[in-house]
Amino acid sequence: MDSYLNQNFDLKSKHSSDEALEKWRTVVGFVKNPKRRFRFTANLSKRYEAAAMRRTNQEKLRIAVLVSKAAFQFISGVQPSDYVVPEQVIAAGFQLCADELGSIVEGHDVKKLKFHGGVSGIAEKLSTSTNTGLSSDAALLSKRQEIYGINKFAEPEAKGFWVFVWEALQDMTLMILGACAIVSLVVGIAMEGWPAGAHDGLGIVASILLVVFVTATSDYRQSLQFKDLDKEKKKITIQVTRNDCRQKLSIYDLLPGDIVHLNIGDQVPADGLFVSGFSVLIDESSLTGESEPVVVNDKNPFMLSGTKLQDGSCKMLVTTVGMRTQWGKLMATLSEGGDDETPLQVKLNGVATIIGKVGLFFAVVTFAVMVQGLLRSKLQEGTIWSWSGDEALKLLEFFAVAVTIVVVAVPEGLPLAVTLSLAFAMKKMMNDKALVRHLAA
């Protein structure tokens, strides 16, 4: 029987594929009582379920293997052959690059720290001493700056006056008024000629320009004042040890290898490592959001820029400065975000949008009703296909009425009144030594 089937039919007697079995069952599905006929054959649905379960188990096993490999690599840590000192760093007389130092402190990598000899080993590879600090030689400090950078953060370029003008023009109410002014000028000049027909449009334009320049001037003046305040804020000094002498130094002149002395209330000026001290508690809420202070000691020597010393006093070895610090990376991330609208801006834009939509709706309805009346009269007269100049002028008058409704509906005095009141309030606050960066705030 098997040989007969193989010779006359393209169907294997055993271990047939699922596709072949399904095709054969479809062909012979018209037989009487197919459930009884095929009760001893393979259940294809269960076979599909088993195959799907087998694939799922294989995927889970593959993921488990990958996770195990990653965990093993993490536990193994850094091997001596993993880190190679760049030639530029060796030529400058150091044995650690800036990226390696940053990864140690930022990642709280105890294994890397031990591999490099602990805090004393890091100090030795940075060509400094935890007791005497750096040398004040200008040439050596300049070489150190070239390798590790300076302790300054990237600042956005100052905005010019015309940038503030452009930002003031983005107000939704002013945009609606600008569109109405253009339409009013075109319709007015077409209806009444120049200059009688341009009075309304030019009045709206003058109102827009007044609001824009008052807002831009106020914001520009405040930006200049805040720029001066930022310069004053940069005049922060801190106690450091250089040439075995304790001295005051600006935080922006700190370099990797400096020994910094910190007391209660001081802000950590750069990423670094704990050298010595007692009862040191660090408030890291500015970075992590955790209100619980972190104990810093020989076992946990990592100190991050932007945090504050909540208790105790200590000496710190600076390892990372500027944009490579945790605080610098956070500032770079924050500077990439856009400015959110203030609640006042949101409410004013909402009011202007609603009023504009309502005014536009009634303007369209009014225009449609007047045009419908004109068309009905022409239909009754039988002159629907012949239009005179007076009738075309009537259509233009209807359009002018619709534009007038839109212009009257939008409160052009609202932005001006709000801007003037805010500028007056800002002036009063300046007398109390309180500055507001943006007028809308």
Coordinates of C-alpha atoms in Angstrom, one line a residue:
M1 CA 0.0 0.0 0.0
D2 CA 2.8 2.4 0.9
S3 CA 4.6 1.7 -2.4
Y4 CA 1.3 2.3 -4.3
L5 CA 0.8 5.6 -2.6
N6 CA 4.3 6.7 -3.2
Q7 CA 4.1 5.8 -6.9
N8 CA 0.7 7.4 -7.6
F9 CA 0.4 10.3 -5.1
D10 CA 2.7 13.0 -4.0
L11 CA 2.0 12.3 -0.3
K12 CA 4.4 10.6 2.1
S13 CA 2.9 8.0 4.4
K14 CA 4.8 9.2 7.6
H15 CA 6.1 12.4 9.1
S16 CA 4.4 14.7 6.6
S17 CA 4.6 18.4 7.0
D18 CA 1.8 20.4 8.5
E19 CA 1.2 22.2 5.2
A20 CA 0.8 18.9 3.3
L21 CA -1.5 17.5 6.0
E22 CA -3.7 20.6 6.0
K23 CA -3.9 20.6 2.2
W24 CA -4.9 17.0 2.1
R25 CA -7.6 17.4 4.7
T26 CA -9.0 20.4 2.8
V27 CA -9.2 18.3 -0.4
V28 CA -10.9 15.3 1.3
G29 CA -13.0 17.5 3.6
F30 CA -16.2 16.6 1.7
V31 CA -16.3 13.0 3.0
K32 CA -19.1 11.9 5.2
N33 CA -18.5 12.4 8.9
P34 CA -14.9 13.8 8.7
K35 CA -14.5 14.1 12.5
R36 CA -15.0 10.3 12.8
R37 CA -12.8 9.6 9.8
F38 CA -9.8 11.7 11.1
R39 CA -10.2 11.0 14.8
F40 CA -6.8 9.0 14.9
T41 CA -4.8 11.6 12.9
A42 CA -2.6 14.3 14.3
N43 CA -4.2 17.4 15.9
L44 CA -2.6 20.2 13.9
S45 CA -3.8 23.0 16.3
K46 CA -2.0 21.4 19.3
R47 CA 1.0 20.9 17.1
Y48 CA 1.0 24.6 16.3
E49 CA 0.7 25.5 20.1
A50 CA 3.6 23.2 20.9
A51 CA 5.8 24.8 18.3
A52 CA 4.9 28.3 19.5
M53 CA 5.7 27.3 23.1
R54 CA 9.0 25.9 22.0
R55 CA 9.9 29.2 20.3
T56 CA 8.9 31.2 23.4
N57 CA 11.1 29.0 25.6
Q58 CA 14.0 29.3 23.2
E59 CA 13.7 33.1 23.3
K60 CA 13.5 33.2 27.1
L61 CA 16.6 31.0 27.3
R62 CA 18.5 33.3 24.9
I63 CA 17.6 36.4 27.0
A64 CA 18.7 34.6 30.2
V65 CA 22.0 33.8 28.6
L66 CA 22.5 37.4 27.5
V67 CA 21.6 38.7 31.0
S68 CA 24.0 36.2 32.6
K69 CA 26.8 37.4 30.2
A70 CA 26.2 41.0 31.1
A71 CA 26.1 40.3 34.8
F72 CA 29.4 38.3 34.5
Q73 CA 31.0 41.2 32.7
F74 CA 29.8 43.7 35.4
I75 CA 31.1 41.5 38.2
S76 CA 34.4 40.9 36.5
G77 CA 35.0 44.6 36.3
V78 CA 37.9 46.3 34.6
Q79 CA 40.9 44.2 33.9
P80 CA 44.4 45.8 33.6
S81 CA 44.4 45.3 29.9
D82 CA 41.1 47.2 29.4
Y83 CA 42.6 50.6 30.0
V84 CA 45.3 52.1 27.8
V85 CA 46.7 55.6 28.6
P86 CA 46.5 57.9 25.6
E87 CA 49.8 59.1 24.2
Q88 CA 48.8 62.8 24.6
V89 CA 48.2 62.2 28.3
I90 CA 51.5 60.4 28.8
A91 CA 53.3 63.2 26.9
A92 CA 51.8 65.8 29.3
G93 CA 53.2 63.8 32.3
F94 CA 49.9 62.2 33.5
Q95 CA 48.7 58.6 33.6
L96 CA 44.9 59.0 33.5
C97 CA 42.7 60.6 30.9
A98 CA 39.7 62.8 31.7
D99 CA 37.1 60.2 30.5
E100 CA 38.6 57.5 32.8
L101 CA 38.5 59.8 35.8
G102 CA 34.9 60.8 35.0
S103 CA 33.8 57.2 34.7
I104 CA 35.3 56.3 38.1
V105 CA 33.4 59.1 40.1
E106 CA 30.2 59.2 38.1
G107 CA 29.8 55.5 38.2
H108 CA 30.9 55.1 41.8
D109 CA 33.2 52.4 40.4
V110 CA 35.1 51.0 43.5
K111 CA 36.7 48.3 41.4
K112 CA 38.3 50.8 39.0
L113 CA 39.4 53.0 41.9
K114 CA 41.2 50.0 43.5
F115 CA 42.8 49.1 40.2
H116 CA 44.3 52.6 40.0
G117 CA 45.6 52.5 43.5
G118 CA 42.8 54.2 45.4
V119 CA 42.7 57.9 46.1
S120 CA 46.5 58.1 46.7
G121 CA 47.1 56.2 43.4
I122 CA 44.8 58.6 41.5
A123 CA 46.7 61.6 43.0
E124 CA 50.0 60.1 42.0
K125 CA 48.8 59.5 38.4
L126 CA 47.5 63.1 38.3
S127 CA 51.0 64.3 39.3
T128 CA 49.7 65.9 42.5
S129 CA 49.9 65.4 46.3
T130 CA 47.1 65.1 48.8
N131 CA 49.2 67.1 51.2
T132 CA 50.9 69.9 49.1
G133 CA 48.4 70.1 46.3
L134 CA 49.3 71.4 42.8
S135 CA 52.2 73.6 41.8
S136 CA 51.3 77.2 40.9
D137 CA 53.6 77.2 37.9
A138 CA 51.6 78.8 35.0
A139 CA 53.1 76.5 32.4
L140 CA 52.2 73.3 34.3
L141 CA 48.7 74.6 35.0
S142 CA 48.2 75.5 31.3
K143 CA 49.3 72.0 30.3
R144 CA 46.8 70.5 32.8
Q145 CA 44.0 72.7 31.3
E146 CA 44.7 71.4 27.8
I147 CA 44.3 67.8 28.9
Y148 CA 41.5 68.0 31.4
G149 CA 39.7 71.3 30.5
I150 CA 38.5 74.1 32.7
N151 CA 35.8 74.2 35.4
K152 CA 33.3 76.3 33.4
F153 CA 30.0 75.3 31.9
A154 CA 28.8 76.0 28.3
E155 CA 26.6 79.0 28.3
P156 CA 24.0 79.9 25.6
E157 CA 24.7 82.9 23.5
A158 CA 23.1 86.1 24.7
K159 CA 19.9 87.1 22.8
G160 CA 19.8 90.2 20.7
F161 CA 17.0 92.8 20.8
W162 CA 15.5 91.6 17.5
V163 CA 15.3 88.1 18.9
F164 CA 13.0 89.4 21.7
V165 CA 11.0 91.3 19.1
W166 CA 10.5 88.0 17.2
E167 CA 9.5 86.2 20.3
A168 CA 6.9 88.9 21.2
L169 CA 5.4 88.5 17.8
Q170 CA 4.6 84.8 18.5
D171 CA 1.6 85.8 20.6
M172 CA -1.6 84.2 19.2
T173 CA -3.7 87.4 19.8
L174 CA -1.2 89.5 17.9
M175 CA -1.2 87.0 15.0
I176 CA -5.0 87.2 14.7
L177 CA -4.8 91.0 14.8
G178 CA -2.1 91.0 12.2
A179 CA -4.2 89.0 9.8
C180 CA -7.2 91.3 10.4
A181 CA -5.0 94.3 9.8
I182 CA -3.9 93.1 6.4
V183 CA -7.5 92.2 5.3
S184 CA -8.7 95.6 6.7
L185 CA -6.1 97.5 4.7
V186 CA -6.8 95.6 1.5
V187 CA -10.6 96.0 1.7
G188 CA -10.5 99.6 3.0
I189 CA -8.2 100.8 0.3
A190 CA -10.3 99.0 -2.3
M191 CA -13.5 100.5 -0.9
E192 CA -12.5 104.1 0.0
G193 CA -9.1 104.5 -1.6
W194 CA -5.9 105.8 0.0
P195 CA -5.5 107.2 2.7
A196 CA -9.1 107.2 4.0
G197 CA -9.6 103.4 3.7
A198 CA -6.3 102.6 5.5
H199 CA -7.1 104.3 8.8
D200 CA -8.5 101.2 10.6
G201 CA -5.8 98.8 9.3
L202 CA -3.0 101.2 10.2
G203 CA -4.5 101.7 13.7
I204 CA -4.4 97.9 14.3
V205 CA -0.8 97.8 13.0
A206 CA 0.2 100.6 15.3
S207 CA -1.3 98.8 18.3
I208 CA 0.5 95.6 17.4
L209 CA 3.9 97.4 17.1
L210 CA 3.4 99.2 20.4
V211 CA 2.7 95.9 22.3
V212 CA 5.6 94.1 20.6
F213 CA 8.2 96.8 21.3
V214 CA 7.1 97.4 24.9
T215 CA 7.4 93.7 25.6
A216 CA 10.7 93.2 23.7
T217 CA 12.3 96.3 25.3
S218 CA 11.3 95.1 28.8
D219 CA 12.6 91.6 28.3
Y220 CA 15.8 92.8 26.7
R221 CA 16.6 95.1 29.6
Q222 CA 16.0 92.3 32.1
S223 CA 18.3 90.0 30.2
L224 CA 21.1 92.5 30.4
Q225 CA 20.5 92.9 34.2
F226 CA 20.5 89.2 34.7
K227 CA 23.7 88.9 32.7
D228 CA 25.4 91.3 35.2
L229 CA 24.0 89.3 38.0
D230 CA 25.5 86.1 36.6
K231 CA 28.9 87.8 36.5
E232 CA 28.5 88.6 40.2
K233 CA 27.5 85.0 40.9
K234 CA 30.7 83.7 39.3
K235 CA 32.8 85.5 41.9
I236 CA 32.8 82.5 44.2
T237 CA 36.0 81.6 46.0
I238 CA 36.9 78.4 47.8
Q239 CA 39.8 77.2 50.0
V240 CA 42.4 75.1 48.1
T241 CA 45.9 73.9 48.8
R242 CA 48.6 74.8 46.3
N243 CA 52.4 74.7 46.8
D244 CA 51.7 73.4 50.4
C245 CA 49.9 76.7 51.1
R246 CA 46.2 77.1 51.8
Q247 CA 44.7 79.9 49.7
K248 CA 41.5 81.2 48.2
L249 CA 40.7 80.4 44.6
S250 CA 37.8 81.0 42.2
I251 CA 35.8 77.8 41.6
Y252 CA 36.2 78.4 37.9
D253 CA 40.0 78.1 38.2
L254 CA 39.9 74.6 39.7
L255 CA 41.7 71.8 37.9
P256 CA 41.9 68.1 38.3
G257 CA 44.5 67.4 41.0
D258 CA 43.5 70.4 43.2
I259 CA 43.0 69.7 46.9
V260 CA 39.8 71.5 48.0
H261 CA 38.8 72.2 51.6
L262 CA 35.0 72.0 52.3
N263 CA 32.9 72.9 55.3
I264 CA 29.2 72.8 56.3
G265 CA 27.1 74.5 53.7
D266 CA 29.7 74.5 50.9
Q267 CA 28.7 73.4 47.5
V268 CA 31.0 70.7 45.9
P269 CA 32.6 72.7 43.0
A270 CA 33.6 69.7 40.9
D271 CA 33.5 65.9 40.9
G272 CA 36.2 64.4 43.1
L273 CA 37.3 61.9 45.8
F274 CA 37.2 62.1 49.6
V275 CA 40.8 62.4 51.0
S276 CA 40.2 63.0 54.7
G277 CA 37.7 64.5 57.1
F278 CA 35.1 63.6 59.6
S279 CA 31.3 63.2 59.9
V280 CA 30.8 64.1 56.2
L281 CA 27.1 64.1 55.0
I282 CA 26.4 65.1 51.4
D283 CA 23.0 66.4 50.3
E284 CA 22.5 65.0 46.7
S285 CA 18.9 66.0 46.3
S286 CA 19.8 68.5 43.6
L287 CA 21.1 65.6 41.4
T288 CA 19.1 62.5 42.5
G289 CA 16.1 64.0 44.2
E290 CA 16.7 61.9 47.3
S291 CA 16.3 63.8 50.5
E292 CA 18.3 61.3 52.6
P293 CA 21.9 62.5 53.0
V294 CA 24.8 60.3 51.8
V295 CA 27.6 59.4 54.1
V296 CA 31.0 60.0 52.5
N297 CA 34.1 58.3 53.9
D298 CA 37.0 56.1 52.8
K299 CA 34.7 53.3 51.8
N300 CA 32.4 55.6 49.8
P301 CA 34.8 58.5 48.6
F302 CA 32.8 59.7 45.6
M303 CA 31.7 63.4 45.7
L304 CA 29.7 64.9 42.8
S305 CA 29.5 68.5 41.6
G306 CA 26.4 70.5 42.5
T307 CA 25.8 68.6 45.8
K308 CA 26.2 70.3 49.2
L309 CA 28.0 69.5 52.4
Q310 CA 25.3 69.0 55.0
D311 CA 27.5 68.1 57.9
G312 CA 31.2 67.7 58.7
S313 CA 34.3 69.0 56.9
C314 CA 36.8 67.3 54.5
K315 CA 39.5 67.6 51.9
M316 CA 38.6 66.6 48.4
L317 CA 40.8 65.6 45.4
V318 CA 39.3 67.2 42.2
T319 CA 39.1 64.6 39.4
T320 CA 36.6 66.0 36.9
V321 CA 35.7 69.6 36.0
G322 CA 33.4 71.5 33.6
M323 CA 31.0 69.8 31.3
R324 CA 32.4 66.3 32.1
T325 CA 31.0 66.5 35.7
Q326 CA 27.6 65.2 36.6
W327 CA 26.4 68.7 37.2
G328 CA 27.7 69.9 33.8
K329 CA 25.9 67.1 32.0
L330 CA 22.7 67.9 33.9
M331 CA 22.9 71.6 32.9
A332 CA 23.5 70.6 29.2
T333 CA 20.4 68.4 29.3
L334 CA 18.3 71.2 30.9
S335 CA 19.5 73.8 28.3
E336 CA 18.2 71.5 25.5
G337 CA 14.6 71.8 26.7
G338 CA 12.3 74.6 25.5
D339 CA 10.6 77.3 27.5
D340 CA 7.1 76.3 28.7
E341 CA 4.4 78.9 28.6
T342 CA 3.4 80.6 31.8
P343 CA -0.2 80.2 33.1
L344 CA -0.9 83.8 32.1
Q345 CA 0.2 83.1 28.5
V346 CA -1.9 80.0 28.4
K347 CA -5.0 81.8 29.6
L348 CA -4.5 84.8 27.3
N349 CA -3.9 82.6 24.3
G350 CA -7.0 80.6 25.2
V351 CA -9.2 83.7 25.5
A352 CA -7.9 85.1 22.2
T353 CA -8.4 81.8 20.4
I354 CA -12.0 81.4 21.6
I355 CA -12.9 85.0 20.9
G356 CA -11.4 84.8 17.4
K357 CA -13.2 81.6 16.6
V358 CA -16.6 83.0 17.8
G359 CA -16.0 86.3 15.8
L360 CA -15.0 84.3 12.7
F361 CA -18.1 82.1 13.0
F362 CA -20.5 85.1 13.2
A363 CA -18.6 86.9 10.4
V364 CA -19.0 83.9 8.1
V365 CA -22.7 83.6 9.0
T366 CA -23.3 87.3 8.4
F367 CA -21.5 87.2 5.0
A368 CA -23.4 84.1 4.0
V369 CA -26.8 85.7 4.9
M370 CA -26.1 88.9 3.0
V371 CA -24.8 87.1 -0.1
Q372 CA -27.8 84.8 0.1
G373 CA -30.2 87.8 0.1
L374 CA -28.4 89.2 -3.0
L375 CA -28.5 85.9 -4.9
R376 CA -32.2 85.5 -4.1
S377 CA -33.1 88.9 -5.5
K378 CA -31.1 88.2 -8.6
L379 CA -32.8 84.8 -9.0
Q380 CA -36.2 86.5 -8.8
E381 CA -35.1 89.0 -11.4
G382 CA -33.6 86.3 -13.6
T383 CA -30.2 88.0 -13.8
I384 CA -28.2 85.4 -11.9
W385 CA -25.6 85.2 -14.7
S386 CA -25.2 88.9 -15.3
W387 CA -23.4 91.0 -12.8
S388 CA -22.9 94.7 -12.8
G389 CA -20.2 96.8 -11.2
D390 CA -22.5 98.0 -8.4
E391 CA -23.4 94.4 -7.5
A392 CA -19.7 93.4 -7.4
L393 CA -19.1 96.4 -5.1
K394 CA -22.0 95.2 -2.9
L395 CA -20.2 91.8 -2.5
L396 CA -17.0 93.7 -1.5
E397 CA -19.1 95.7 1.1
F398 CA -20.4 92.4 2.5
F399 CA -16.9 91.1 2.8
A400 CA -15.8 94.4 4.5
V401 CA -18.6 94.0 7.1
A402 CA -17.4 90.4 7.8
V403 CA -13.9 91.6 8.3
T404 CA -15.1 94.4 10.6
I405 CA -16.9 91.8 12.8
V406 CA -13.7 89.8 13.1
V407 CA -11.6 92.9 14.0
V408 CA -14.1 94.2 16.5
A409 CA -14.4 90.7 18.1
V410 CA -10.7 90.4 18.8
P411 CA -9.8 92.6 21.8
E412 CA -6.7 94.4 20.4
G413 CA -6.5 96.4 23.6
L414 CA -6.1 93.3 25.8
P415 CA -2.4 92.5 25.0
L416 CA -1.5 96.2 25.3
A417 CA -3.3 96.5 28.7
V418 CA -1.7 93.3 30.1
T419 CA 1.8 94.3 28.8
L420 CA 1.6 97.8 30.3
S421 CA 0.3 96.5 33.6
L422 CA 3.0 93.8 33.8
A423 CA 5.8 96.3 32.9
F424 CA 4.5 98.7 35.7
A425 CA 4.5 95.8 38.2
M426 CA 8.0 94.8 37.1
K427 CA 9.2 98.3 37.6
K428 CA 7.8 98.3 41.2
M429 CA 9.5 95.0 41.9
M430 CA 12.8 96.4 40.7
N431 CA 12.6 99.0 43.4
D432 CA 12.6 96.2 45.9
K433 CA 15.6 94.6 44.3
A434 CA 13.5 91.8 42.7
L435 CA 14.2 91.1 39.0
V436 CA 11.9 89.2 36.6
R437 CA 13.7 87.6 33.7
H438 CA 10.7 87.4 31.3
L439 CA 7.7 89.8 31.3
A440 CA 5.2 87.0 30.8
A441 CA 6.4 85.2 34.0

